[in-house]
PDB file of C-alpha atoms and ligand atoms in Angstrom:
ATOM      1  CA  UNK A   1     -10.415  95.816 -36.224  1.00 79.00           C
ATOM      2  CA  UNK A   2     -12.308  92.831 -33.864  1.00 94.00           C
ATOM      3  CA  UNK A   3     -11.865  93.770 -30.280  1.00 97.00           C
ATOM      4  CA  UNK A   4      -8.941  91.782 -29.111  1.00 98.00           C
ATOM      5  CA  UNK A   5      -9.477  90.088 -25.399  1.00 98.00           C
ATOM      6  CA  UNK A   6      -7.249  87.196 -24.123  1.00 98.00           C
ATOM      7  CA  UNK A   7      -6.565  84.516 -20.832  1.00 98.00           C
ATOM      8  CA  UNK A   8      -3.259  84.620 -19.240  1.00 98.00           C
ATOM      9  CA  UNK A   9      -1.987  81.874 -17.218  1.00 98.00           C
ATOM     10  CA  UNK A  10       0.613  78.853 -17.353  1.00 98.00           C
ATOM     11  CA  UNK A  11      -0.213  76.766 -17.953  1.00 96.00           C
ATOM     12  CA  UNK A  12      -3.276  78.198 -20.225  1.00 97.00           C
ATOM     13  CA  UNK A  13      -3.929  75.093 -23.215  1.00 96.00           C
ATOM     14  CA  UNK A  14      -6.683  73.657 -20.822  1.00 93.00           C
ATOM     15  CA  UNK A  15      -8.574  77.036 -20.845  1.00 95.00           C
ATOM     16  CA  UNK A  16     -12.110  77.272 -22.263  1.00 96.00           C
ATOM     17  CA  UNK A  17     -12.160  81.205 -21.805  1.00 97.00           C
ATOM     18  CA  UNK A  18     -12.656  81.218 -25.441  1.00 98.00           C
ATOM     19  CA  UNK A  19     -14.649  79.325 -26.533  1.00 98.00           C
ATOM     20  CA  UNK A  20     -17.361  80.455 -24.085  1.00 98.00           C
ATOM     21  CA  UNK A  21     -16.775  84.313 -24.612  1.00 98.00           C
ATOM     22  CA  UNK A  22     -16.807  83.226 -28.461  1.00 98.00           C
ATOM     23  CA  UNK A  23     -20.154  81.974 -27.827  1.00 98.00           C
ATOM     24  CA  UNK A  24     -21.252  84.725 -25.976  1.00 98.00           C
ATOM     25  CA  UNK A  25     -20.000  87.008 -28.995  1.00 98.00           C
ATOM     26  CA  UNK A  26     -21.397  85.355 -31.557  1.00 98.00           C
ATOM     27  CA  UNK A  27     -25.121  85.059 -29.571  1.00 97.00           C
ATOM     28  CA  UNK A  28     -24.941  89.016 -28.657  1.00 97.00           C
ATOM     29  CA  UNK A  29     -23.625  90.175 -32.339  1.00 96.00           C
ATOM     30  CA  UNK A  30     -20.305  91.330 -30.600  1.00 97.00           C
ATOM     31  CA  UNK A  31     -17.203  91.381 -32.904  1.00 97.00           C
ATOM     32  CA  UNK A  32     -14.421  89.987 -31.327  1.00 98.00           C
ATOM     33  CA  UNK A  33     -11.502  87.576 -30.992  1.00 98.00           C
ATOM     34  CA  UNK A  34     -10.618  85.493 -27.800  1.00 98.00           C
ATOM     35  CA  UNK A  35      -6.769  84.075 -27.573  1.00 98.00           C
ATOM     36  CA  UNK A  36      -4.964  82.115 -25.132  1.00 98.00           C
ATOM     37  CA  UNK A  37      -1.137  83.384 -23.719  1.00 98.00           C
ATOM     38  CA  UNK A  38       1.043  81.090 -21.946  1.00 98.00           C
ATOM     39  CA  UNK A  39       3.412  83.639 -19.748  1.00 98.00           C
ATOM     40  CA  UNK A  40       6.635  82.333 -18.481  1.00 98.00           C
ATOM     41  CA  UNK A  41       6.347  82.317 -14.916  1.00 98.00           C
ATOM     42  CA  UNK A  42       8.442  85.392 -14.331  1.00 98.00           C
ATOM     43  CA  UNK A  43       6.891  87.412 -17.465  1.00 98.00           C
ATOM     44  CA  UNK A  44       3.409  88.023 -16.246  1.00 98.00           C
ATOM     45  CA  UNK A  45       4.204  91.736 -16.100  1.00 98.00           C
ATOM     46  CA  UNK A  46       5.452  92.140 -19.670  1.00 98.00           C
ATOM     47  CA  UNK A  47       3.241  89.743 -21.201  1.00 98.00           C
ATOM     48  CA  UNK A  48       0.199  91.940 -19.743  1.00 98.00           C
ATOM     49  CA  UNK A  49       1.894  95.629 -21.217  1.00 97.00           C
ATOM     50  CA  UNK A  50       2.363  94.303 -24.369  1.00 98.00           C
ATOM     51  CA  UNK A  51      -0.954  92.676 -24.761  1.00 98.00           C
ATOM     52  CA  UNK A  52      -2.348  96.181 -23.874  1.00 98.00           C
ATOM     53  CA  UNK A  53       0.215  98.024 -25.831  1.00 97.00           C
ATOM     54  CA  UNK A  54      -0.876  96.188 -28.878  1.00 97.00           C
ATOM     55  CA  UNK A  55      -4.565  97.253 -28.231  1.00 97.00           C
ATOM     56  CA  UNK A  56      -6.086  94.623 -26.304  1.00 98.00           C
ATOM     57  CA  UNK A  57      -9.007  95.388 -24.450  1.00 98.00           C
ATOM     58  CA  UNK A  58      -9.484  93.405 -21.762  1.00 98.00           C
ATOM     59  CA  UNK A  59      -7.816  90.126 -20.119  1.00 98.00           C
ATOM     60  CA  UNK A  60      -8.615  87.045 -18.141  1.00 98.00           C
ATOM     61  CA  UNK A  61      -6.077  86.139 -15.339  1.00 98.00           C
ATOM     62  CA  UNK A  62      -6.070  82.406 -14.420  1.00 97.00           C
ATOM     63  CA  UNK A  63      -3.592  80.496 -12.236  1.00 94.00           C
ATOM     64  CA  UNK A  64      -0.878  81.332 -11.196  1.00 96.00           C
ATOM     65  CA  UNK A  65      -0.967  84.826 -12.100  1.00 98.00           C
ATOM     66  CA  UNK A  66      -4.304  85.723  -9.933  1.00 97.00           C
ATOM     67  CA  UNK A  67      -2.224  87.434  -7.063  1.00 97.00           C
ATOM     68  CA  UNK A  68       0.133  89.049  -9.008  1.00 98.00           C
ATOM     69  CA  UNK A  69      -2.655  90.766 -11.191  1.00 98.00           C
ATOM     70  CA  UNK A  70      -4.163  92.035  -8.115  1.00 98.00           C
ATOM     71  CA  UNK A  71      -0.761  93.341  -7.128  1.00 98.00           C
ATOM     72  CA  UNK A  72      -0.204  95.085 -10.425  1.00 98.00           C
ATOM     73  CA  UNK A  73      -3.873  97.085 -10.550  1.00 98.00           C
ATOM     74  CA  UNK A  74      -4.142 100.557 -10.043  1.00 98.00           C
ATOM     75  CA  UNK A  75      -7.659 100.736  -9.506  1.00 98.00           C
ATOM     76  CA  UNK A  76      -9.266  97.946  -8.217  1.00 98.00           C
ATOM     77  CA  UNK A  77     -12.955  97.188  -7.156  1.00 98.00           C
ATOM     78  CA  UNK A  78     -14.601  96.459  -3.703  1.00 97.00           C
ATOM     79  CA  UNK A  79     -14.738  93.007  -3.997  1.00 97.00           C
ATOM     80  CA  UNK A  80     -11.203  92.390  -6.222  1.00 98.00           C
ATOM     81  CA  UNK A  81      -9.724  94.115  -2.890  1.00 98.00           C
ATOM     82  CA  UNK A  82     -11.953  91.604  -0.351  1.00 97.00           C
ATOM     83  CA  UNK A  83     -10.542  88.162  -2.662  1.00 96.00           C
ATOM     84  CA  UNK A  84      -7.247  89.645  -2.973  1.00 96.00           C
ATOM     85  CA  UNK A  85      -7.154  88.191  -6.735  1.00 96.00           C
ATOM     86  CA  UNK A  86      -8.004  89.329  -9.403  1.00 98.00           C
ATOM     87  CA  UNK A  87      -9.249  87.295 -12.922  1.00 98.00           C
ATOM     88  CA  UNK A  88     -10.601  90.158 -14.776  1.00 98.00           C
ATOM     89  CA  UNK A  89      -7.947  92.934 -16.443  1.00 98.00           C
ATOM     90  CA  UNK A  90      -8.935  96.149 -18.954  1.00 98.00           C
ATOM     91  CA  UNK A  91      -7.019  99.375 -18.840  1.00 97.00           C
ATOM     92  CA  UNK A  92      -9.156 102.637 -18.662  1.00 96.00           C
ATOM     93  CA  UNK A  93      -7.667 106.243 -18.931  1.00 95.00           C
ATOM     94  CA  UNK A  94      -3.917 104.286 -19.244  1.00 95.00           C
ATOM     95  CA  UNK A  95      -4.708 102.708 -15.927  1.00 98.00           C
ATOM     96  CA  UNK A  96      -4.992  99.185 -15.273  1.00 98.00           C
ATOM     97  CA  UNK A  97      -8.368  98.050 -13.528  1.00 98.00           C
ATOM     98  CA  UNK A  98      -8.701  94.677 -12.100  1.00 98.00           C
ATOM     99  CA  UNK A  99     -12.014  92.547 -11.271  1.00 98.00           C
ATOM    100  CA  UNK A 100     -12.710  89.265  -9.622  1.00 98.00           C
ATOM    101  CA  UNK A 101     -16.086  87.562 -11.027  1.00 98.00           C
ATOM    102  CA  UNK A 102     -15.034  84.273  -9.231  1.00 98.00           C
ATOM    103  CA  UNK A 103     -17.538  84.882  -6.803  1.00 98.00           C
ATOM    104  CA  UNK A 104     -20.216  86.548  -8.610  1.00 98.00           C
ATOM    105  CA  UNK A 105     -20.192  83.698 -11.282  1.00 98.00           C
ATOM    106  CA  UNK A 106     -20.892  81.018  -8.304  1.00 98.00           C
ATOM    107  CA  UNK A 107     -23.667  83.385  -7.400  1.00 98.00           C
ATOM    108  CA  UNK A 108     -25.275  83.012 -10.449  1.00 98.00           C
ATOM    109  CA  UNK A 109     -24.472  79.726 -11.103  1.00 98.00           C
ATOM    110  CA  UNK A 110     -26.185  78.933  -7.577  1.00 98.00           C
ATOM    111  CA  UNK A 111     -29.059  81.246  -8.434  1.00 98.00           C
ATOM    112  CA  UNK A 112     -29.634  79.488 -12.169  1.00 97.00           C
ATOM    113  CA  UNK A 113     -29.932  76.253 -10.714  1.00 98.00           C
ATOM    114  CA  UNK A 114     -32.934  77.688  -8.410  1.00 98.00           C
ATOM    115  CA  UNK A 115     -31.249  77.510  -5.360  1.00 98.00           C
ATOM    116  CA  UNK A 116     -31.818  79.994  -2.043  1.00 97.00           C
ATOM    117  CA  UNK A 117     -29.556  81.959  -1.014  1.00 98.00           C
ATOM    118  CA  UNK A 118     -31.400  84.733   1.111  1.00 98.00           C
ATOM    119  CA  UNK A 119     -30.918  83.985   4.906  1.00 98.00           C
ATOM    120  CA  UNK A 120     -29.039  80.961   3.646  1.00 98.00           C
ATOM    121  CA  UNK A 121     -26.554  78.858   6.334  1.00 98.00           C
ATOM    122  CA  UNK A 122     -23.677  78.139   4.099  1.00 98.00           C
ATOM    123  CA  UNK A 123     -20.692  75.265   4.464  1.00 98.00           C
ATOM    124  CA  UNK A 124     -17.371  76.099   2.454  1.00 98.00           C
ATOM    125  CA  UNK A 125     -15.010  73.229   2.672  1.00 98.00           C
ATOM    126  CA  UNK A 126     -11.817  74.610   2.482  1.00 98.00           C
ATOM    127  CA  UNK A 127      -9.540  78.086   3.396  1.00 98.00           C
ATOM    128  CA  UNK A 128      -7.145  78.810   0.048  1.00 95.00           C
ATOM    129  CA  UNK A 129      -7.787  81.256  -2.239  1.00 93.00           C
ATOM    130  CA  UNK A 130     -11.058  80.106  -3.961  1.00 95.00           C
ATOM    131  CA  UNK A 131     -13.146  80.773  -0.538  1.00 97.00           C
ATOM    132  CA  UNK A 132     -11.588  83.746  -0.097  1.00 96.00           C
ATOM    133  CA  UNK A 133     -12.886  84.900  -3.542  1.00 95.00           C
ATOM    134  CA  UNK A 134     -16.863  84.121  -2.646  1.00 97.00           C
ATOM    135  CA  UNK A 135     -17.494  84.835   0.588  1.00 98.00           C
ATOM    136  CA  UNK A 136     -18.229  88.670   0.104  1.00 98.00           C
ATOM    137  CA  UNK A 137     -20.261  87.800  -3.053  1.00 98.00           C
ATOM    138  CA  UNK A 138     -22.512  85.079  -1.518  1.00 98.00           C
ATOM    139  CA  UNK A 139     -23.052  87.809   1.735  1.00 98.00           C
ATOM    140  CA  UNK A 140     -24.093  90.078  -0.904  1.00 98.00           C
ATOM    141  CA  UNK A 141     -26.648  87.357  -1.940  1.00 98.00           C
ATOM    142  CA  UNK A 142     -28.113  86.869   1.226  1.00 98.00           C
ATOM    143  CA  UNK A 143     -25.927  84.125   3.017  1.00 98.00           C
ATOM    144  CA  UNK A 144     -26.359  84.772   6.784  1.00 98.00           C
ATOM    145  CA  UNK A 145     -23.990  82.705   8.174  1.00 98.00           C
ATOM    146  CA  UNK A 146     -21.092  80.976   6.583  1.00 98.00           C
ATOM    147  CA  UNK A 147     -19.084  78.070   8.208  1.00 98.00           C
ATOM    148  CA  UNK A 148     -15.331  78.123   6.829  1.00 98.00           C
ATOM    149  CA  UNK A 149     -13.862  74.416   7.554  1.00 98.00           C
ATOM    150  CA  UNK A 150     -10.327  73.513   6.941  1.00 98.00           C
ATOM    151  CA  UNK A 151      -8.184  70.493   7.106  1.00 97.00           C
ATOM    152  CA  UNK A 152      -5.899  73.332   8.554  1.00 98.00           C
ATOM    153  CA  UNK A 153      -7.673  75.175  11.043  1.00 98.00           C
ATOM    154  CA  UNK A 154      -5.550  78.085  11.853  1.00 98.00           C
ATOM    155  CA  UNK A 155      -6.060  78.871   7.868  1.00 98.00           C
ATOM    156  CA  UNK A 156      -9.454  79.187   8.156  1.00 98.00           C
ATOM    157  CA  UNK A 157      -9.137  81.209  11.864  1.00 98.00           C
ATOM    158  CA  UNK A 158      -7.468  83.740   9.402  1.00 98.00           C
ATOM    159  CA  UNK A 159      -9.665  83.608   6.878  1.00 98.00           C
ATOM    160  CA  UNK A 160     -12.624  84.891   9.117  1.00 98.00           C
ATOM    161  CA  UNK A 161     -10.307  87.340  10.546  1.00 98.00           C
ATOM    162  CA  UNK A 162      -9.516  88.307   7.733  1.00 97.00           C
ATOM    163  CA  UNK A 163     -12.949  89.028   6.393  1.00 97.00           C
ATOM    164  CA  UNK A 164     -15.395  89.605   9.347  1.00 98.00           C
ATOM    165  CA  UNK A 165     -15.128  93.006   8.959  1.00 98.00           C
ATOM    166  CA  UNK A 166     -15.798  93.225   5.034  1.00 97.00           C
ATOM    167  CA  UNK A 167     -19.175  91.105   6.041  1.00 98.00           C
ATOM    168  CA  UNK A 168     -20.707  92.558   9.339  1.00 98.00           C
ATOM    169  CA  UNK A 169     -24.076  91.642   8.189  1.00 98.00           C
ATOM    170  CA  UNK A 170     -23.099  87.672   8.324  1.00 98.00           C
ATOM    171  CA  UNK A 171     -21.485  85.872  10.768  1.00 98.00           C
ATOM    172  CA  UNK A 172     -18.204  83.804   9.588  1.00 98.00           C
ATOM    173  CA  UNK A 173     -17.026  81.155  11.859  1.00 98.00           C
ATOM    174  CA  UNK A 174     -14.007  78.508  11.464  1.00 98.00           C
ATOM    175  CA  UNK A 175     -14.214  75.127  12.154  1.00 98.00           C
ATOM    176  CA  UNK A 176     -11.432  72.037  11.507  1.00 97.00           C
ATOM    177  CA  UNK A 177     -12.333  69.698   8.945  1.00 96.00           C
ATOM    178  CA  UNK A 178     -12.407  66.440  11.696  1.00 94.00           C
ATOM    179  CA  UNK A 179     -14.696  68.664  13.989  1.00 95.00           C
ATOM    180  CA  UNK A 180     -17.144  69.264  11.153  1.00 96.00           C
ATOM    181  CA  UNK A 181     -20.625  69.483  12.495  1.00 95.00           C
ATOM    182  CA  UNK A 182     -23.806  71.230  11.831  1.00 96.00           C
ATOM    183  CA  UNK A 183     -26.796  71.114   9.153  1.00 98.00           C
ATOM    184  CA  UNK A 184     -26.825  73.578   6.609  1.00 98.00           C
ATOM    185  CA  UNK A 185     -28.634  74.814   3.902  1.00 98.00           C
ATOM    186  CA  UNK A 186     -26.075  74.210   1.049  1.00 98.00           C
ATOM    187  CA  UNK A 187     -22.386  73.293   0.872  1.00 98.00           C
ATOM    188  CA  UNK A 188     -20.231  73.909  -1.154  1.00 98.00           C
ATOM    189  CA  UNK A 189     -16.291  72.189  -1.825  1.00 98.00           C
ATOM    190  CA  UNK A 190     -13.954  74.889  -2.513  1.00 98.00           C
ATOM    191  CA  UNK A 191     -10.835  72.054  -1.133  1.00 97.00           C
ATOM    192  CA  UNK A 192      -8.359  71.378  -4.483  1.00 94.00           C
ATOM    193  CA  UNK A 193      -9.162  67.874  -3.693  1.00 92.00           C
ATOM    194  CA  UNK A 194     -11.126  66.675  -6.832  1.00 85.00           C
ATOM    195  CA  UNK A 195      -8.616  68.105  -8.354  1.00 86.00           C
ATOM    196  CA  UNK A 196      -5.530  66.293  -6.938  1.00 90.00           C
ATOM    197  CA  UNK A 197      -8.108  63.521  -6.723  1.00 88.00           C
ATOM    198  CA  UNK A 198      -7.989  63.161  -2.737  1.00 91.00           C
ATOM    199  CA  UNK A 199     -10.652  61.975  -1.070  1.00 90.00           C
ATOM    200  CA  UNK A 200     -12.529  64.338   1.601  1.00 95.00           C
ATOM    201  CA  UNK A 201     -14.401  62.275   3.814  1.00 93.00           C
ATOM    202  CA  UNK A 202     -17.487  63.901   5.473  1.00 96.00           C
ATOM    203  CA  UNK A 203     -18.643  62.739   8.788  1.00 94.00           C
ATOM    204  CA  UNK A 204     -21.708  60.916   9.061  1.00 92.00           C
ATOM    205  CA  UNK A 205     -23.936  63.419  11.207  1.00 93.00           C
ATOM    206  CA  UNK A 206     -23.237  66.471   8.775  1.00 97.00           C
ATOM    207  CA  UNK A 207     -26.476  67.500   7.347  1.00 97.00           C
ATOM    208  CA  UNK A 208     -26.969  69.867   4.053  1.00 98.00           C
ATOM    209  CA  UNK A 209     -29.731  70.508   1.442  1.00 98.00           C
ATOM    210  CA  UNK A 210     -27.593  71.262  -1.664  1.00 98.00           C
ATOM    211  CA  UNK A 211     -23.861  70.792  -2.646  1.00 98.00           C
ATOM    212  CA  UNK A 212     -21.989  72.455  -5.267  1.00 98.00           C
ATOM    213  CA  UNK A 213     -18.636  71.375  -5.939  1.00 98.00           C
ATOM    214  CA  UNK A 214     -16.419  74.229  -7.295  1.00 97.00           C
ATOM    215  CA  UNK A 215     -14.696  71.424  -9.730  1.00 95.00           C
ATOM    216  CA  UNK A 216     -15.277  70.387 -12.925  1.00 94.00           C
ATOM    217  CA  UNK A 217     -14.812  67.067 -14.922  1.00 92.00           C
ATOM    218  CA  UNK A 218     -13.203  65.087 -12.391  1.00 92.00           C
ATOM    219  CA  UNK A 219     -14.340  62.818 -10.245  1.00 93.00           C
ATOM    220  CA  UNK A 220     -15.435  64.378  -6.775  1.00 96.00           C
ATOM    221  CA  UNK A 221     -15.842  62.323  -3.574  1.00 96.00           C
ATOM    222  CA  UNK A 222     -17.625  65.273  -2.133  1.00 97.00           C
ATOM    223  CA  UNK A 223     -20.215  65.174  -4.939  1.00 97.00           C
ATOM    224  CA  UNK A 224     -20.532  61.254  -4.271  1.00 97.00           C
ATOM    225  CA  UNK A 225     -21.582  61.456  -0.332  1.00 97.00           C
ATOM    226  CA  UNK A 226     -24.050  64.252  -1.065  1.00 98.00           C
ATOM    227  CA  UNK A 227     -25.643  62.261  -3.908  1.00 98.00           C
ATOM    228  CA  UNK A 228     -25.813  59.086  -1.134  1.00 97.00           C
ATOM    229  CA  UNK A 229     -27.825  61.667   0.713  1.00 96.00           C
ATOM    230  CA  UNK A 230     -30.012  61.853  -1.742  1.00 97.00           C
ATOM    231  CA  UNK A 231     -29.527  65.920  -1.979  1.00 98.00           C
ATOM    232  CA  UNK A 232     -29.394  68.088  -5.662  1.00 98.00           C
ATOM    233  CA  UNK A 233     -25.527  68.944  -6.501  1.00 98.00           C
ATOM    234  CA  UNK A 234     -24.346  70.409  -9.046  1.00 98.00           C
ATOM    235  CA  UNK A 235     -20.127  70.404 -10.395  1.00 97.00           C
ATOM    236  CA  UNK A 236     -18.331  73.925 -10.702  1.00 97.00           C
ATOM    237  CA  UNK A 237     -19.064  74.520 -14.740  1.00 97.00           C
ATOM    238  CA  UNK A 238     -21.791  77.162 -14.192  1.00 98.00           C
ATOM    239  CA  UNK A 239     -19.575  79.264 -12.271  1.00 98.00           C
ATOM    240  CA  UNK A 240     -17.119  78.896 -15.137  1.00 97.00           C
ATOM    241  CA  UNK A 241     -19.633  79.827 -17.123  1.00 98.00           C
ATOM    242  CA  UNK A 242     -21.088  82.664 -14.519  1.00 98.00           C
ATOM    243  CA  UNK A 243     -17.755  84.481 -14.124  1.00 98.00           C
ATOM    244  CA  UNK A 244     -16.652  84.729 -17.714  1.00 98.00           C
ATOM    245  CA  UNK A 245     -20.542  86.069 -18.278  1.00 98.00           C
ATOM    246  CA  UNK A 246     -19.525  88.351 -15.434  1.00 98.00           C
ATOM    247  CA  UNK A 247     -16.098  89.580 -17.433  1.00 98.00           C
ATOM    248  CA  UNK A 248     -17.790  90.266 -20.794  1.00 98.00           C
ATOM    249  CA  UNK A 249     -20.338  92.215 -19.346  1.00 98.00           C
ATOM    250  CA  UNK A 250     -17.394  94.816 -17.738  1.00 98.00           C
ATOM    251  CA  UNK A 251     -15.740  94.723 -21.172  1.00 98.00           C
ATOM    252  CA  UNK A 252     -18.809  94.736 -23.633  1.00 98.00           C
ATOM    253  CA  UNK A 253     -21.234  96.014 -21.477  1.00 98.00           C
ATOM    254  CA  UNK A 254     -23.925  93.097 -22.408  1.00 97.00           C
ATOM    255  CA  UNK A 255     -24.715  90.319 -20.431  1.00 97.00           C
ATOM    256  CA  UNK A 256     -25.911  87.050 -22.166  1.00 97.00           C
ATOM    257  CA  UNK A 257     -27.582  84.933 -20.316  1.00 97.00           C
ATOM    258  CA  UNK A 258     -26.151  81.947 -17.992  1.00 97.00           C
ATOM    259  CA  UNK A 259     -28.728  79.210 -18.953  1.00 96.00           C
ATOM    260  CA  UNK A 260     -28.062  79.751 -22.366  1.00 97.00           C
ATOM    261  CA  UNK A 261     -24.682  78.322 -22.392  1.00 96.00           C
ATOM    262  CA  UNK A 262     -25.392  75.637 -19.334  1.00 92.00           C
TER     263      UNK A 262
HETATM  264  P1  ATR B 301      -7.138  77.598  -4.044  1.00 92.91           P
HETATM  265  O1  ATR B 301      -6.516  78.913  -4.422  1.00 92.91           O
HETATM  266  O2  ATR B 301      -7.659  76.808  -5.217  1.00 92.91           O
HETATM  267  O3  ATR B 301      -8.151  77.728  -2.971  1.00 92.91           O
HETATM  268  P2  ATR B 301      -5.104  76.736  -2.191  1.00 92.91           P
HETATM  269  O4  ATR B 301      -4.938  78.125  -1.723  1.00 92.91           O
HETATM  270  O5  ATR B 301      -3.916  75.890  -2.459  1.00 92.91           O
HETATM  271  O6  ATR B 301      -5.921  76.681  -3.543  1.00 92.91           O
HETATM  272  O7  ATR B 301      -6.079  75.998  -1.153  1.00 92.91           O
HETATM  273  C1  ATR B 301      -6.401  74.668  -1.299  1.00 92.91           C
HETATM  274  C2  ATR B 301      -7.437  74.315  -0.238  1.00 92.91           C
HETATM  275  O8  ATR B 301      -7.806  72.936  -0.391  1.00 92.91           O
HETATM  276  C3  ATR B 301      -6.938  74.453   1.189  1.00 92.91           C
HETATM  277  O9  ATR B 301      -8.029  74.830   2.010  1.00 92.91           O
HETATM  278  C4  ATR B 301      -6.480  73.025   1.506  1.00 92.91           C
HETATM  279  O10 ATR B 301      -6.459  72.720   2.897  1.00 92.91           O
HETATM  280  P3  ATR B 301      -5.161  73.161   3.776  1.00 92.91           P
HETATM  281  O11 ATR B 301      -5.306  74.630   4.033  1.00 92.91           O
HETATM  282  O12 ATR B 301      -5.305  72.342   5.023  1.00 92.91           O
HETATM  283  O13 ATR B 301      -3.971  72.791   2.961  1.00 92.91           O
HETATM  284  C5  ATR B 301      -7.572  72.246   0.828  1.00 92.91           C
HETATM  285  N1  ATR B 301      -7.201  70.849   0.512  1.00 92.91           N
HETATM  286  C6  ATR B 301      -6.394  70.433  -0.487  1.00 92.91           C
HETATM  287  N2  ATR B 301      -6.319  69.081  -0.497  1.00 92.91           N
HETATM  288  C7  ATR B 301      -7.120  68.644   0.516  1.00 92.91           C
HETATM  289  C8  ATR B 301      -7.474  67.360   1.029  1.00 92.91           C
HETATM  290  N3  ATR B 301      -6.995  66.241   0.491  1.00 92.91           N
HETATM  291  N4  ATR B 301      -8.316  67.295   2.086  1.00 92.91           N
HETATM  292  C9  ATR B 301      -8.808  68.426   2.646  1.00 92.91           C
HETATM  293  N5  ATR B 301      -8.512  69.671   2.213  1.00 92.91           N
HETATM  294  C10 ATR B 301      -7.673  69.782   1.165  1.00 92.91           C
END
């Protein structure tokens, strides 16, 4: 029988899980099939036993489920238990084991588009769960200093709380979004914003080299002041690409290659 993998989430008919990991199968000779499954809000639990019980061998968790699949993990690793989320599900010795490749994929994504990010200054607009899922991967990377800012500013105060310790080799600092100031090597808009289609305005003296906007396909007013700078920038579909790369390669043990599918 083909390997049976799936993405949870609800809603889930806007997910292009499979068609990428279908790509990726059909470029590394890997027999398998890809599904969606819509869970009821209160069935994420049930909906992830049976999809196991039935023989499915590993899962992709998307919103609104990312919390609850890191709550339901027995084993977890290092950097699931730093994002506290987790996207990536397989069960191992009738346990179930829990990834996140959120940040790992923005990593590469970064990396493909030959980007620096050894000794790297980094801006991350915005203090919700997406930031928390990259900041350990991007210290891994290199990034020596990371500058969290928030409209909210106590949110990203516990953010670096949070995660100076996981990090000691970077420095994390917190700044509001109306005090934003600084110049830095590459920013990056991890707000839901574009995606609510809010404006973020940023203030005249802030000075980057590169901007990648963790959205896709939507219009992104962060994306438009960069490119009035004149800097490179880049919208979030390589790390789309990067984590589910990220995924197969736990599940399948093969990792195709992120330009291939850019
Ligand atoms: P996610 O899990 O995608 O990160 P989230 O936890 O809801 O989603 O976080 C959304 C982030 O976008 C927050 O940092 C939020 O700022 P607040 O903490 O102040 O709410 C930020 N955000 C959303 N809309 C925004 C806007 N119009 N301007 C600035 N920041 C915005």
């Amino acid at each position: 029988m083909r390997k049976q993998f799936a993405v949870i989430g609800n809603p889930i008919e806007q997910s292009r899980s499979p068609e990428l990991h279908h790509a990726f199968a059909e470029k590394t000779g890997i027999d398998l099939q890809y599904s969606k499954r819509l869970a009821p809000l209160d069935g994420f639990r049930d909906s992830v036993a049976d999809f196991f019980n039935q023989g499915g061998v590993g899962m992709n968790v998307t919103v609104p489920f990312k919390e609850q699949a890191f709550a339901q993990c027995g084993v977890l690793t290092e950097r699931a238990k730093i994002a506290k989320a987790v996207n990536t599900l397989w069960m191992q010795d009738g346990v179930l084991h829990g990834d996140n490749t959120d940040g790992q994929g923005l990593v590469d994504a970064i990396r493909a588009l030959g980007w620096n990010l050894e000794h790297s200054d980094i801006l991350i607009i915005g203090a919700g769960g997406a930031t928390r899922g990259v900041i350990y991967p991007l210290v891994q990377a290199g990034a020596k200093k990371i500058v969290i800012a928030n409209r909210t500013l106590a949110r990203a105060e516990q953010l670096v709380a949070d995660l100076q310790a996981a990090v000691p080799q970077a420095e994390l600092q917190a700044m509001a979004l109306t005090d934003l100031i600084g110049q830095f090597d590459l920013a990056i808009n991890a707000t839901s914003a574009s995606l609510t289609g809010d404006a973020l305005t940023l203030p005249e003296c802030l000075q980057f080299n590169f901007a990648y906007e963790m959205a896709y396909g939507k219009p992104s007013s962060f994306l438009e002041q960069a490119k009035a700078r004149g800097v490179p920038t880049s919208e979030g579909f390589g790390m789309l690409v990067g984590q589910a790369i990220e995924s197969f390669y736990i599940w399948n043990g093969v990792k195709p290659e992120l330009k291939d599918f850019l």
